[in-house]
Amino acid sequence: MQSTSHSFKDNARAAMANPTLQRAMGNMRHGFLAKRLAAIDRLPEFDALRDRARDIKNHALEHLDVYLEAWEAKVVSAGGHVHWARDAEEARRIVLAICQRLDARTVTKGKSMIAEEIALNPFLEANGIVPVETDLGEYIIQIRNESPSHIIAPAIHLVQDQIEQSFREIHTQFDRDRPLVEPRQLVDEARGVLRDKFIAADVGITGANFLVAETGSSIIVTNEGNGDLTQTLTKAHIVVTSLEKIVPTLEDAQTILRVLARSATGQEYSVYTTVSTGPRRPNDLDGPGEYHVVLLDNGRSRMLGTEFQDMLRCIRCGACMNHCPVYATVGGHAYGWVYPGPMGAVLTPSLIGVDEAGHLPNASTFCGKCESVCPMRIPLPKMMRHWREREFERHLSPAAMRWGIAAWAFLAKRPKLYRWVSGLTANVLGLLGRAHGSFRNLPLAGGWTLGRDMPTPQGETFHRAWARRRPRGTHS
Amino acid sequence: MSARDDILDGVRWSLGRSDGDGAAERVRQRIGEHRRNPIPTRGQDNGAAALKRFIAEAEMVSATIAPVAAEADVPGAVVAYLASHNLPARVAMAPDPSLARIPWSDRPTLEIRRGAAHPDDQVSVTPVFAAIAETGTLMLISGPGTPTTLNLLPDDHIVVLRASQIVGSYEDAWDQLRRARERDGTLDMPRTVNFITGPSRTGDIEQKLVMGAHGPRRLHIVLIEDHG
Ligand code: SF4
């Protein structure tokens, strides 16, 4: 995927001025956040399981080379194939070669962030193969020519009317006056359209939440069942995944699965947890004839042994973005690449470079919420600070950002930028403080808030309120 | 240098791996012992407590449950379910010995086709390998008698579960699978192990929950209370 991370500021400004996006983002709080709390309430051992989950992944990462070899041997003995890919280009070519050998015309896809990372769809299309996204959210954004704005809820930036409109534009085979007012009707329509695609497809591509060294299995977790139809009905199942997904045993996978769904959607367990090992067996009545795993590095092996190694524990649950006031304000697209929110702010500079993504680690209020909800206990704020330090050392920051007072002067002389920065701050503070009405603690302003509470901004700056209230036709 | 060697060398270099540091031995041991991590209290039930928890958890995720006293009552329960949803008396059934011994001929109006699912099948009937009380989850494995498509394609999925198949945790279920595979000498994994917790759903439209995204719209469990 082409990155626009370098223009994070412009992206964020546009996002904040987009009322539809702001309405869509509001849905997140009542959904994921409340459900997560309820699920954790029902599992008193949740925090102890987080500790264990962290330890399992640390152990696996510290022995990654040995686990990868053990896993590969098991995949091969079950009749599968492992393809190692140093970078996105290699991974794309491997997938294409498999599809071409099987004369594939259409490929169904389960949701895969690695497929987004290697920009697989445009590459397949350019080579005459039609990729069909089958996760409902992914399907919606595919027909709208957009990219995912969240790692588990790719269409979270959209409201229902926009989805209805896209279905009416694309699904021209149906009666133009059909009712599409209920989510149920939209889901049924997509179900029908995609059913035919599942059956017609030649190859099915999924991601993997885990790779199990003990058995050579890949595990996916979904609620819709699309990843299962994708891998069961086709000639070949291709898993596109990355090397840090490895866990030692099925028991280890289970421990992490106990914290995954609860952290992600607030479910106790996802509807479908599917463990796939090799191709169909000789007497099986269905299942894929071939099983391939494309194992991507793309910069991850370089993170080992550095201050960013902990990031490789990430299980892509999305909790850090669900709880991030900056993400909730600007949405996922503003981050400009595949991975948004706090995990993206740490991972993106590691994968595509700090020159391109250096703004992202600054998109934080350091409120610490992301780390406090991360099931893998990844110290996200600390790692964002590491990036800031690195950026500082490399003198990528504008000079004024190095000295607080100078920063204010810098902004004050640039009214547009000043408005943008204070707009971002007011929005974020508005969100953070809405529950209480005021702040007891303001990041970086400890002295000021010691003896008084700072009132919560109304979520709008004076500049913006003025612009809005100004009678039409007058000029400021 | 191949991509494989390049990547593995990079990993070893980053980790500062040296020969003789015992990593290979540690990994072999760790994989071999299937050590359990702590299992939450709610995953430690067995017997009647596990049965009760399984029912409560499965209903919470919108599965429906019809308890019956004996195997001979299963056909009646299936027919009653089809009638209550105005479905034709026709099912696609897993060609598995555990279902074959049920007296289906007691219900001659029920049309049964045995095999993998076809796209136009409305209802499937399958056995399960085990059920997990902790989250009301069913564990189904692929094999010659249990094609995976039956779990996915039809609108209504009916499973036949014996109370004696219910275990406390996922770990208990994996142990059962390992034992069963050792018994029949098939030491490897089945191609597919499906853990299914309620019917298919999506929240992709404004986080509103809609059932039946791609997999079955309804999941119905005929539960044979064969112990306790
Ligand atoms: S960083 Fe933590 S909270 Fe964020 S997606 Fe990864 S595992 Fe989840």
mmCIF file with all atom_site columns, N, CA and C in Angstrom, chain A residues 32 42 45 62-63 65 72 86 134 137 160 184 188 191 195 214 223-224 231 251-252 254-255 258 268 271 273 275 277-278 281 286 301, chain B residues 4 6 14 17 26 30 34 37 41-42 57 134 149 153 155 171 174 178 189 191 193 195 197 200-202 204 206-207 211 214-215 217:
data_model
loop_
_atom_site.group_PDB
_atom_site.id
_atom_site.type_symbol
_atom_site.label_atom_id
_atom_site.label_alt_id
_atom_site.label_comp_id
_atom_site.label_asym_id
_atom_site.label_entity_id
_atom_site.label_seq_id
_atom_site.pdbx_PDB_ins_code
_atom_site.Cartn_x
_atom_site.Cartn_y
_atom_site.Cartn_z
_atom_site.occupancy
_atom_site.B_iso_or_equiv
_atom_site.pdbx_formal_charge
_atom_site.auth_seq_id
_atom_site.auth_comp_id
_atom_site.auth_asym_id
_atom_site.auth_atom_id
_atom_site.pdbx_PDB_model_num
ATOM 1   N N  . PHE A 1 32  ? -17.215 -1.639  20.982 1.00 0.00 ? 32  PHE A N  1
ATOM 2   C CA . PHE A 1 32  ? -16.056 -2.360  21.488 1.00 0.00 ? 32  PHE A CA 1
ATOM 3   C C  . PHE A 1 32  ? -15.736 -2.077  22.955 1.00 0.00 ? 32  PHE A C  1
ATOM 4   N N  . ARG A 1 42  ? -16.252 -10.880 33.485 1.00 0.00 ? 42  ARG A N  1
ATOM 5   C CA . ARG A 1 42  ? -16.627 -12.286 33.642 1.00 0.00 ? 42  ARG A CA 1
ATOM 6   C C  . ARG A 1 42  ? -15.403 -13.204 33.707 1.00 0.00 ? 42  ARG A C  1
ATOM 7   N N  . GLU A 1 45  ? -9.437  -13.954 35.935 1.00 0.00 ? 45  GLU A N  1
ATOM 8   C CA . GLU A 1 45  ? -8.027  -14.267 35.679 1.00 0.00 ? 45  GLU A CA 1
ATOM 9   C C  . GLU A 1 45  ? -7.462  -13.476 34.509 1.00 0.00 ? 45  GLU A C  1
ATOM 10  N N  . GLU A 1 62  ? 12.373  -14.977 21.458 1.00 0.00 ? 62  GLU A N  1
ATOM 11  C CA . GLU A 1 62  ? 13.777  -15.206 21.803 1.00 0.00 ? 62  GLU A CA 1
ATOM 12  C C  . GLU A 1 62  ? 14.325  -16.484 21.161 1.00 0.00 ? 62  GLU A C  1
ATOM 13  N N  . HIS A 1 63  ? 13.443  -17.366 20.753 1.00 0.00 ? 63  HIS A N  1
ATOM 14  C CA . HIS A 1 63  ? 13.880  -18.601 20.086 1.00 0.00 ? 63  HIS A CA 1
ATOM 15  C C  . HIS A 1 63  ? 13.296  -18.677 18.677 1.00 0.00 ? 63  HIS A C  1
ATOM 16  N N  . ASP A 1 65  ? 14.231  -18.312 15.586 1.00 0.00 ? 65  ASP A N  1
ATOM 17  C CA . ASP A 1 65  ? 14.860  -19.099 14.520 1.00 0.00 ? 65  ASP A CA 1
ATOM 18  C C  . ASP A 1 65  ? 14.559  -20.588 14.684 1.00 0.00 ? 65  ASP A C  1
ATOM 19  N N  . GLU A 1 72  ? 8.295   -25.176 10.240 1.00 0.00 ? 72  GLU A N  1
ATOM 20  C CA . GLU A 1 72  ? 8.408   -25.479 8.815  1.00 0.00 ? 72  GLU A CA 1
ATOM 21  C C  . GLU A 1 72  ? 8.445   -26.989 8.573  1.00 0.00 ? 72  GLU A C  1
ATOM 22  N N  . ARG A 1 86  ? 11.449  -12.185 1.819  1.00 0.00 ? 86  ARG A N  1
ATOM 23  C CA . ARG A 1 86  ? 12.173  -11.123 2.527  1.00 0.00 ? 86  ARG A CA 1
ATOM 24  C C  . ARG A 1 86  ? 11.376  -9.826  2.564  1.00 0.00 ? 86  ARG A C  1
ATOM 25  N N  . THR A 1 134 ? -13.877 -11.018 1.167  1.00 0.00 ? 134 THR A N  1
ATOM 26  C CA . THR A 1 134 ? -15.112 -11.671 1.609  1.00 0.00 ? 134 THR A CA 1
ATOM 27  C C  . THR A 1 134 ? -15.540 -11.290 3.024  1.00 0.00 ? 134 THR A C  1
ATOM 28  N N  . GLY A 1 137 ? -16.720 -6.143  6.015  1.00 0.00 ? 137 GLY A N  1
ATOM 29  C CA . GLY A 1 137 ? -16.089 -4.826  6.087  1.00 0.00 ? 137 GLY A CA 1
ATOM 30  C C  . GLY A 1 137 ? -15.083 -4.629  4.963  1.00 0.00 ? 137 GLY A C  1
ATOM 31  N N  . GLN A 1 160 ? -24.067 3.751   7.714  1.00 0.00 ? 160 GLN A N  1
ATOM 32  C CA . GLN A 1 160 ? -24.882 2.824   6.942  1.00 0.00 ? 160 GLN A CA 1
ATOM 33  C C  . GLN A 1 160 ? -25.308 3.387   5.578  1.00 0.00 ? 160 GLN A C  1
ATOM 34  N N  . ARG A 1 184 ? -29.664 -5.748  8.340  1.00 0.00 ? 184 ARG A N  1
ATOM 35  C CA . ARG A 1 184 ? -29.995 -7.120  7.930  1.00 0.00 ? 184 ARG A CA 1
ATOM 36  C C  . ARG A 1 184 ? -30.077 -7.246  6.404  1.00 0.00 ? 184 ARG A C  1
ATOM 37  N N  . ASP A 1 188 ? -27.649 -9.483  4.047  1.00 0.00 ? 188 ASP A N  1
ATOM 38  C CA . ASP A 1 188 ? -28.188 -10.552 3.198  1.00 0.00 ? 188 ASP A CA 1
ATOM 39  C C  . ASP A 1 188 ? -27.787 -10.366 1.738  1.00 0.00 ? 188 ASP A C  1
ATOM 40  N N  . ARG A 1 191 ? -24.229 -11.342 1.440  1.00 0.00 ? 191 ARG A N  1
ATOM 41  C CA . ARG A 1 191 ? -24.117 -12.798 1.601  1.00 0.00 ? 191 ARG A CA 1
ATOM 42  C C  . ARG A 1 191 ? -24.418 -13.505 0.278  1.00 0.00 ? 191 ARG A C  1
ATOM 43  N N  . ARG A 1 195 ? -21.633 -15.451 -1.895 1.00 0.00 ? 195 ARG A N  1
ATOM 44  C CA . ARG A 1 195 ? -21.796 -16.902 -1.955 1.00 0.00 ? 195 ARG A CA 1
ATOM 45  C C  . ARG A 1 195 ? -21.347 -17.422 -3.324 1.00 0.00 ? 195 ARG A C  1
ATOM 46  N N  . GLU A 1 214 ? 4.336   -26.710 17.121 1.00 0.00 ? 214 GLU A N  1
ATOM 47  C CA . GLU A 1 214 ? 4.100   -28.107 17.482 1.00 0.00 ? 214 GLU A CA 1
ATOM 48  C C  . GLU A 1 214 ? 3.505   -28.919 16.332 1.00 0.00 ? 214 GLU A C  1
ATOM 49  N N  . ASN A 1 223 ? -15.616 -14.012 12.797 1.00 0.00 ? 223 ASN A N  1
ATOM 50  C CA . ASN A 1 223 ? -16.993 -14.109 13.270 1.00 0.00 ? 223 ASN A CA 1
ATOM 51  C C  . ASN A 1 223 ? -17.960 -14.457 12.156 1.00 0.00 ? 223 ASN A C  1
ATOM 52  N N  . GLU A 1 224 ? -17.535 -14.204 10.913 1.00 0.00 ? 224 GLU A N  1
ATOM 53  C CA . GLU A 1 224 ? -18.474 -14.336 9.806  1.00 0.00 ? 224 GLU A CA 1
ATOM 54  C C  . GLU A 1 224 ? -18.448 -15.723 9.187  1.00 0.00 ? 224 GLU A C  1
ATOM 55  N N  . GLN A 1 231 ? -11.075 -20.886 2.510  1.00 0.00 ? 231 GLN A N  1
ATOM 56  C CA . GLN A 1 231 ? -10.024 -21.914 2.452  1.00 0.00 ? 231 GLN A CA 1
ATOM 57  C C  . GLN A 1 231 ? -10.570 -23.303 2.162  1.00 0.00 ? 231 GLN A C  1
ATOM 58  N N  . GLU A 1 251 ? -1.511  -25.363 23.267 1.00 0.00 ? 251 GLU A N  1
ATOM 59  C CA . GLU A 1 251 ? -1.840  -24.813 24.587 1.00 0.00 ? 251 GLU A CA 1
ATOM 60  C C  . GLU A 1 251 ? -1.497  -23.324 24.652 1.00 0.00 ? 251 GLU A C  1
ATOM 61  N N  . ASP A 1 252 ? -0.347  -22.984 24.077 1.00 0.00 ? 252 ASP A N  1
ATOM 62  C CA . ASP A 1 252 ? 0.065   -21.573 24.087 1.00 0.00 ? 252 ASP A CA 1
ATOM 63  C C  . ASP A 1 252 ? -0.897  -20.728 23.254 1.00 0.00 ? 252 ASP A C  1
ATOM 64  N N  . GLN A 1 254 ? -3.990  -21.329 22.787 1.00 0.00 ? 254 GLN A N  1
ATOM 65  C CA . GLN A 1 254 ? -5.249  -21.207 23.545 1.00 0.00 ? 254 GLN A CA 1
ATOM 66  C C  . GLN A 1 254 ? -5.180  -20.111 24.609 1.00 0.00 ? 254 GLN A C  1
ATOM 67  N N  . THR A 1 255 ? -4.044  -20.022 25.270 1.00 0.00 ? 255 THR A N  1
ATOM 68  C CA . THR A 1 255 ? -3.921  -18.986 26.300 1.00 0.00 ? 255 THR A CA 1
ATOM 69  C C  . THR A 1 255 ? -4.066  -17.597 25.681 1.00 0.00 ? 255 THR A C  1
ATOM 70  N N  . ARG A 1 258 ? -7.566  -16.712 24.652 1.00 0.00 ? 258 ARG A N  1
ATOM 71  C CA . ARG A 1 258 ? -8.463  -16.281 25.741 1.00 0.00 ? 258 ARG A CA 1
ATOM 72  C C  . ARG A 1 258 ? -8.445  -14.764 25.931 1.00 0.00 ? 258 ARG A C  1
ATOM 73  N N  . GLU A 1 268 ? -16.418 -13.269 24.326 1.00 0.00 ? 268 GLU A N  1
ATOM 74  C CA . GLU A 1 268 ? -15.672 -14.215 25.150 1.00 0.00 ? 268 GLU A CA 1
ATOM 75  C C  . GLU A 1 268 ? -14.756 -15.057 24.250 1.00 0.00 ? 268 GLU A C  1
ATOM 76  N N  . VAL A 1 271 ? -16.596 -16.419 16.955 1.00 0.00 ? 271 VAL A N  1
ATOM 77  C CA . VAL A 1 271 ? -17.480 -17.493 16.509 1.00 0.00 ? 271 VAL A CA 1
ATOM 78  C C  . VAL A 1 271 ? -16.668 -18.639 15.883 1.00 0.00 ? 271 VAL A C  1
ATOM 79  N N  . THR A 1 273 ? -12.929 -20.226 15.333 1.00 0.00 ? 273 THR A N  1
ATOM 80  C CA . THR A 1 273 ? -11.482 -20.342 15.488 1.00 0.00 ? 273 THR A CA 1
ATOM 81  C C  . THR A 1 273 ? -11.103 -21.590 14.707 1.00 0.00 ? 273 THR A C  1
ATOM 82  N N  . VAL A 1 275 ? -8.307  -24.130 12.885 1.00 0.00 ? 275 VAL A N  1
ATOM 83  C CA . VAL A 1 275 ? -6.930  -24.604 12.904 1.00 0.00 ? 275 VAL A CA 1
ATOM 84  C C  . VAL A 1 275 ? -6.717  -25.444 11.643 1.00 0.00 ? 275 VAL A C  1
ATOM 85  N N  . THR A 1 277 ? -4.172  -27.470 8.935  1.00 0.00 ? 277 THR A N  1
ATOM 86  C CA . THR A 1 277 ? -2.881  -28.152 8.855  1.00 0.00 ? 277 THR A CA 1
ATOM 87  C C  . THR A 1 277 ? -2.788  -28.892 7.524  1.00 0.00 ? 277 THR A C  1
ATOM 88  N N  . GLY A 1 278 ? -1.968  -28.402 6.639  1.00 0.00 ? 278 GLY A N  1
ATOM 89  C CA . GLY A 1 278 ? -1.767  -29.081 5.360  1.00 0.00 ? 278 GLY A CA 1
ATOM 90  C C  . GLY A 1 278 ? -2.997  -29.030 4.460  1.00 0.00 ? 278 GLY A C  1
ATOM 91  N N  . ARG A 1 281 ? -6.860  -34.400 3.237  1.00 0.00 ? 281 ARG A N  1
ATOM 92  C CA . ARG A 1 281 ? -6.270  -35.739 3.283  1.00 0.00 ? 281 ARG A CA 1
ATOM 93  C C  . ARG A 1 281 ? -6.904  -36.611 2.203  1.00 0.00 ? 281 ARG A C  1
ATOM 94  N N  . ASP A 1 286 ? -13.926 -32.876 1.322  1.00 0.00 ? 286 ASP A N  1
ATOM 95  C CA . ASP A 1 286 ? -13.757 -31.492 0.871  1.00 0.00 ? 286 ASP A CA 1
ATOM 96  C C  . ASP A 1 286 ? -12.473 -30.928 1.469  1.00 0.00 ? 286 ASP A C  1
ATOM 97  N N  . SER A 1 301 ? 12.601  -9.062  11.261 1.00 0.00 ? 301 SER A N  1
ATOM 98  C CA . SER A 1 301 ? 13.771  -9.684  11.895 1.00 0.00 ? 301 SER A CA 1
ATOM 99  C C  . SER A 1 301 ? 14.746  -8.615  12.388 1.00 0.00 ? 301 SER A C  1
ATOM 100 N N  . ARG B 2 4   ? 15.038  -17.960 2.496  1.00 0.00 ? 4   ARG B N  1
ATOM 101 C CA . ARG B 2 4   ? 14.933  -18.684 3.766  1.00 0.00 ? 4   ARG B CA 1
ATOM 102 C C  . ARG B 2 4   ? 16.207  -18.505 4.607  1.00 0.00 ? 4   ARG B C  1
ATOM 103 N N  . ASP B 2 6   ? 18.541  -16.341 4.258  1.00 0.00 ? 6   ASP B N  1
ATOM 104 C CA . ASP B 2 6   ? 18.765  -14.934 4.543  1.00 0.00 ? 6   ASP B CA 1
ATOM 105 C C  . ASP B 2 6   ? 17.955  -14.497 5.775  1.00 0.00 ? 6   ASP B C  1
ATOM 106 N N  . SER B 2 14  ? 20.198  -11.013 14.799 1.00 0.00 ? 14  SER B N  1
ATOM 107 C CA . SER B 2 14  ? 19.524  -10.050 15.681 1.00 0.00 ? 14  SER B CA 1
ATOM 108 C C  . SER B 2 14  ? 19.434  -10.583 17.105 1.00 0.00 ? 14  SER B C  1
ATOM 109 N N  . ARG B 2 17  ? 22.313  -15.263 18.419 1.00 0.00 ? 17  ARG B N  1
ATOM 110 C CA . ARG B 2 17  ? 22.332  -16.717 18.633 1.00 0.00 ? 17  ARG B CA 1
ATOM 111 C C  . ARG B 2 17  ? 23.713  -17.297 18.392 1.00 0.00 ? 17  ARG B C  1
ATOM 112 N N  . ARG B 2 26  ? 15.950  -26.591 24.301 1.00 0.00 ? 26  ARG B N  1
ATOM 113 C CA . ARG B 2 26  ? 14.851  -25.969 25.055 1.00 0.00 ? 26  ARG B CA 1
ATOM 114 C C  . ARG B 2 26  ? 13.552  -26.006 24.251 1.00 0.00 ? 26  ARG B C  1
ATOM 115 N N  . ARG B 2 30  ? 10.071  -27.958 25.107 1.00 0.00 ? 30  ARG B N  1
ATOM 116 C CA . ARG B 2 30  ? 8.863   -27.159 25.287 1.00 0.00 ? 30  ARG B CA 1
ATOM 117 C C  . ARG B 2 30  ? 7.729   -27.643 24.385 1.00 0.00 ? 30  ARG B C  1
ATOM 118 N N  . HIS B 2 34  ? 3.677   -30.366 25.879 1.00 0.00 ? 34  HIS B N  1
ATOM 119 C CA . HIS B 2 34  ? 2.293   -29.875 25.881 1.00 0.00 ? 34  HIS B CA 1
ATOM 120 C C  . HIS B 2 34  ? 1.922   -29.266 27.231 1.00 0.00 ? 34  HIS B C  1
ATOM 121 N N  . ASN B 2 37  ? -0.783  -23.901 30.351 1.00 0.00 ? 37  ASN B N  1
ATOM 122 C CA . ASN B 2 37  ? -0.704  -22.619 31.051 1.00 0.00 ? 37  ASN B CA 1
ATOM 123 C C  . ASN B 2 37  ? -1.887  -22.588 32.018 1.00 0.00 ? 37  ASN B C  1
ATOM 124 N N  . THR B 2 41  ? -10.795 -20.560 36.217 1.00 0.00 ? 41  THR B N  1
ATOM 125 C CA . THR B 2 41  ? -11.706 -21.400 37.013 1.00 0.00 ? 41  THR B CA 1
ATOM 126 C C  . THR B 2 41  ? -12.885 -21.888 36.174 1.00 0.00 ? 41  THR B C  1
ATOM 127 N N  . ARG B 2 42  ? -13.420 -20.989 35.353 1.00 0.00 ? 42  ARG B N  1
ATOM 128 C CA . ARG B 2 42  ? -14.612 -21.401 34.595 1.00 0.00 ? 42  ARG B CA 1
ATOM 129 C C  . ARG B 2 42  ? -14.325 -22.456 33.542 1.00 0.00 ? 42  ARG B C  1
ATOM 130 N N  . GLU B 2 57  ? -23.497 -20.977 28.473 1.00 0.00 ? 57  GLU B N  1
ATOM 131 C CA . GLU B 2 57  ? -22.605 -20.206 27.588 1.00 0.00 ? 57  GLU B CA 1
ATOM 132 C C  . GLU B 2 57  ? -23.059 -20.299 26.128 1.00 0.00 ? 57  GLU B C  1
ATOM 133 N N  . GLU B 2 134 ? -16.309 -23.883 28.860 1.00 0.00 ? 134 GLU B N  1
ATOM 134 C CA . GLU B 2 134 ? -15.781 -22.554 29.178 1.00 0.00 ? 134 GLU B CA 1
ATOM 135 C C  . GLU B 2 134 ? -16.475 -21.424 28.422 1.00 0.00 ? 134 GLU B C  1
ATOM 136 N N  . THR B 2 149 ? -17.477 -28.560 4.910  1.00 0.00 ? 149 THR B N  1
ATOM 137 C CA . THR B 2 149 ? -18.490 -27.691 4.290  1.00 0.00 ? 149 THR B CA 1
ATOM 138 C C  . THR B 2 149 ? -19.845 -27.778 4.990  1.00 0.00 ? 149 THR B C  1
ATOM 139 N N  . LEU B 2 153 ? -21.745 -24.104 4.955  1.00 0.00 ? 153 LEU B N  1
ATOM 140 C CA . LEU B 2 153 ? -22.566 -23.648 3.833  1.00 0.00 ? 153 LEU B CA 1
ATOM 141 C C  . LEU B 2 153 ? -24.062 -23.513 4.136  1.00 0.00 ? 153 LEU B C  1
ATOM 142 N N  . ASP B 2 155 ? -27.812 -22.807 5.793  1.00 0.00 ? 155 ASP B N  1
ATOM 143 C CA . ASP B 2 155 ? -28.337 -21.743 6.655  1.00 0.00 ? 155 ASP B CA 1
ATOM 144 C C  . ASP B 2 155 ? -28.528 -22.213 8.085  1.00 0.00 ? 155 ASP B C  1
ATOM 145 N N  . GLU B 2 171 ? -8.043  -26.951 26.338 1.00 0.00 ? 171 GLU B N  1
ATOM 146 C CA . GLU B 2 171 ? -6.902  -27.844 26.555 1.00 0.00 ? 171 GLU B CA 1
ATOM 147 C C  . GLU B 2 171 ? -7.369  -29.285 26.744 1.00 0.00 ? 171 GLU B C  1
ATOM 148 N N  . TRP B 2 174 ? -8.115  -30.644 23.314 1.00 0.00 ? 174 TRP B N  1
ATOM 149 C CA . TRP B 2 174 ? -6.901  -31.010 22.558 1.00 0.00 ? 174 TRP B CA 1
ATOM 150 C C  . TRP B 2 174 ? -6.332  -32.326 23.058 1.00 0.00 ? 174 TRP B C  1
ATOM 151 N N  . ARG B 2 178 ? -5.589  -35.643 20.853 1.00 0.00 ? 178 ARG B N  1
ATOM 152 C CA . ARG B 2 178 ? -4.294  -36.331 20.789 1.00 0.00 ? 178 ARG B CA 1
ATOM 153 C C  . ARG B 2 178 ? -4.462  -37.803 21.140 1.00 0.00 ? 178 ARG B C  1
ATOM 154 N N  . MET B 2 189 ? -2.416  -34.112 12.619 1.00 0.00 ? 189 MET B N  1
ATOM 155 C CA . MET B 2 189 ? -3.647  -33.363 12.858 1.00 0.00 ? 189 MET B CA 1
ATOM 156 C C  . MET B 2 189 ? -4.638  -33.620 11.726 1.00 0.00 ? 189 MET B C  1
ATOM 157 N N  . ARG B 2 191 ? -7.020  -32.169 8.783  1.00 0.00 ? 191 ARG B N  1
ATOM 158 C CA . ARG B 2 191 ? -6.806  -30.978 7.958  1.00 0.00 ? 191 ARG B CA 1
ATOM 159 C C  . ARG B 2 191 ? -7.408  -29.737 8.657  1.00 0.00 ? 191 ARG B C  1
ATOM 160 N N  . VAL B 2 193 ? -9.619  -28.189 12.070 1.00 0.00 ? 193 VAL B N  1
ATOM 161 C CA . VAL B 2 193 ? -10.329 -28.250 13.342 1.00 0.00 ? 193 VAL B CA 1
ATOM 162 C C  . VAL B 2 193 ? -11.116 -26.951 13.465 1.00 0.00 ? 193 VAL B C  1
ATOM 163 N N  . PHE B 2 195 ? -13.435 -24.659 15.719 1.00 0.00 ? 195 PHE B N  1
ATOM 164 C CA . PHE B 2 195 ? -14.076 -24.324 16.994 1.00 0.00 ? 195 PHE B CA 1
ATOM 165 C C  . PHE B 2 195 ? -15.206 -23.345 16.663 1.00 0.00 ? 195 PHE B C  1
ATOM 166 N N  . THR B 2 197 ? -18.494 -21.151 18.023 1.00 0.00 ? 197 THR B N  1
ATOM 167 C CA . THR B 2 197 ? -19.132 -20.588 19.208 1.00 0.00 ? 197 THR B CA 1
ATOM 168 C C  . THR B 2 197 ? -20.322 -19.753 18.759 1.00 0.00 ? 197 THR B C  1
ATOM 169 N N  . SER B 2 200 ? -22.850 -17.696 12.868 1.00 0.00 ? 200 SER B N  1
ATOM 170 C CA . SER B 2 200 ? -22.107 -16.638 12.184 1.00 0.00 ? 200 SER B CA 1
ATOM 171 C C  . SER B 2 200 ? -22.725 -15.264 12.446 1.00 0.00 ? 200 SER B C  1
ATOM 172 N N  . ARG B 2 201 ? -21.897 -14.252 12.502 1.00 0.00 ? 201 ARG B N  1
ATOM 173 C CA . ARG B 2 201 ? -22.402 -12.890 12.736 1.00 0.00 ? 201 ARG B CA 1
ATOM 174 C C  . ARG B 2 201 ? -21.412 -11.857 12.215 1.00 0.00 ? 201 ARG B C  1
ATOM 175 N N  . THR B 2 202 ? -21.873 -10.617 12.118 1.00 0.00 ? 202 THR B N  1
ATOM 176 C CA . THR B 2 202 ? -20.980 -9.511  11.754 1.00 0.00 ? 202 THR B CA 1
ATOM 177 C C  . THR B 2 202 ? -21.396 -8.246  12.489 1.00 0.00 ? 202 THR B C  1
ATOM 178 N N  . ASP B 2 204 ? -19.968 -5.327  11.117 1.00 0.00 ? 204 ASP B N  1
ATOM 179 C CA . ASP B 2 204 ? -19.235 -4.414  10.242 1.00 0.00 ? 204 ASP B CA 1
ATOM 180 C C  . ASP B 2 204 ? -20.050 -3.209  9.786  1.00 0.00 ? 204 ASP B C  1
ATOM 181 N N  . GLU B 2 206 ? -21.754 -0.233  11.186 1.00 0.00 ? 206 GLU B N  1
ATOM 182 C CA . GLU B 2 206 ? -21.932 0.623   12.371 1.00 0.00 ? 206 GLU B CA 1
ATOM 183 C C  . GLU B 2 206 ? -21.971 -0.164  13.676 1.00 0.00 ? 206 GLU B C  1
ATOM 184 N N  . GLN B 2 207 ? -21.224 -1.257  13.731 1.00 0.00 ? 207 GLN B N  1
ATOM 185 C CA . GLN B 2 207 ? -21.136 -2.060  14.950 1.00 0.00 ? 207 GLN B CA 1
ATOM 186 C C  . GLN B 2 207 ? -22.477 -2.633  15.394 1.00 0.00 ? 207 GLN B C  1
ATOM 187 N N  . MET B 2 211 ? -26.868 -11.455 12.554 1.00 0.00 ? 211 MET B N  1
ATOM 188 C CA . MET B 2 211 ? -26.506 -12.868 12.513 1.00 0.00 ? 211 MET B CA 1
ATOM 189 C C  . MET B 2 211 ? -26.500 -13.357 11.062 1.00 0.00 ? 211 MET B C  1
ATOM 190 N N  . HIS B 2 214 ? -21.820 -15.084 6.769  1.00 0.00 ? 214 HIS B N  1
ATOM 191 C CA . HIS B 2 214 ? -21.484 -16.014 5.677  1.00 0.00 ? 214 HIS B CA 1
ATOM 192 C C  . HIS B 2 214 ? -21.759 -17.456 6.065  1.00 0.00 ? 214 HIS B C  1
ATOM 193 N N  . GLY B 2 215 ? -21.511 -17.780 7.317  1.00 0.00 ? 215 GLY B N  1
ATOM 194 C CA . GLY B 2 215 ? -21.773 -19.131 7.794  1.00 0.00 ? 215 GLY B CA 1
ATOM 195 C C  . GLY B 2 215 ? -23.236 -19.253 8.194  1.00 0.00 ? 215 GLY B C  1
ATOM 196 N N  . ARG B 2 217 ? -26.914 -19.215 9.696  1.00 0.00 ? 217 ARG B N  1
ATOM 197 C CA . ARG B 2 217 ? -27.668 -18.175 10.402 1.00 0.00 ? 217 ARG B CA 1
ATOM 198 C C  . ARG B 2 217 ? -28.092 -18.655 11.779 1.00 0.00 ? 217 ARG B C  1
#
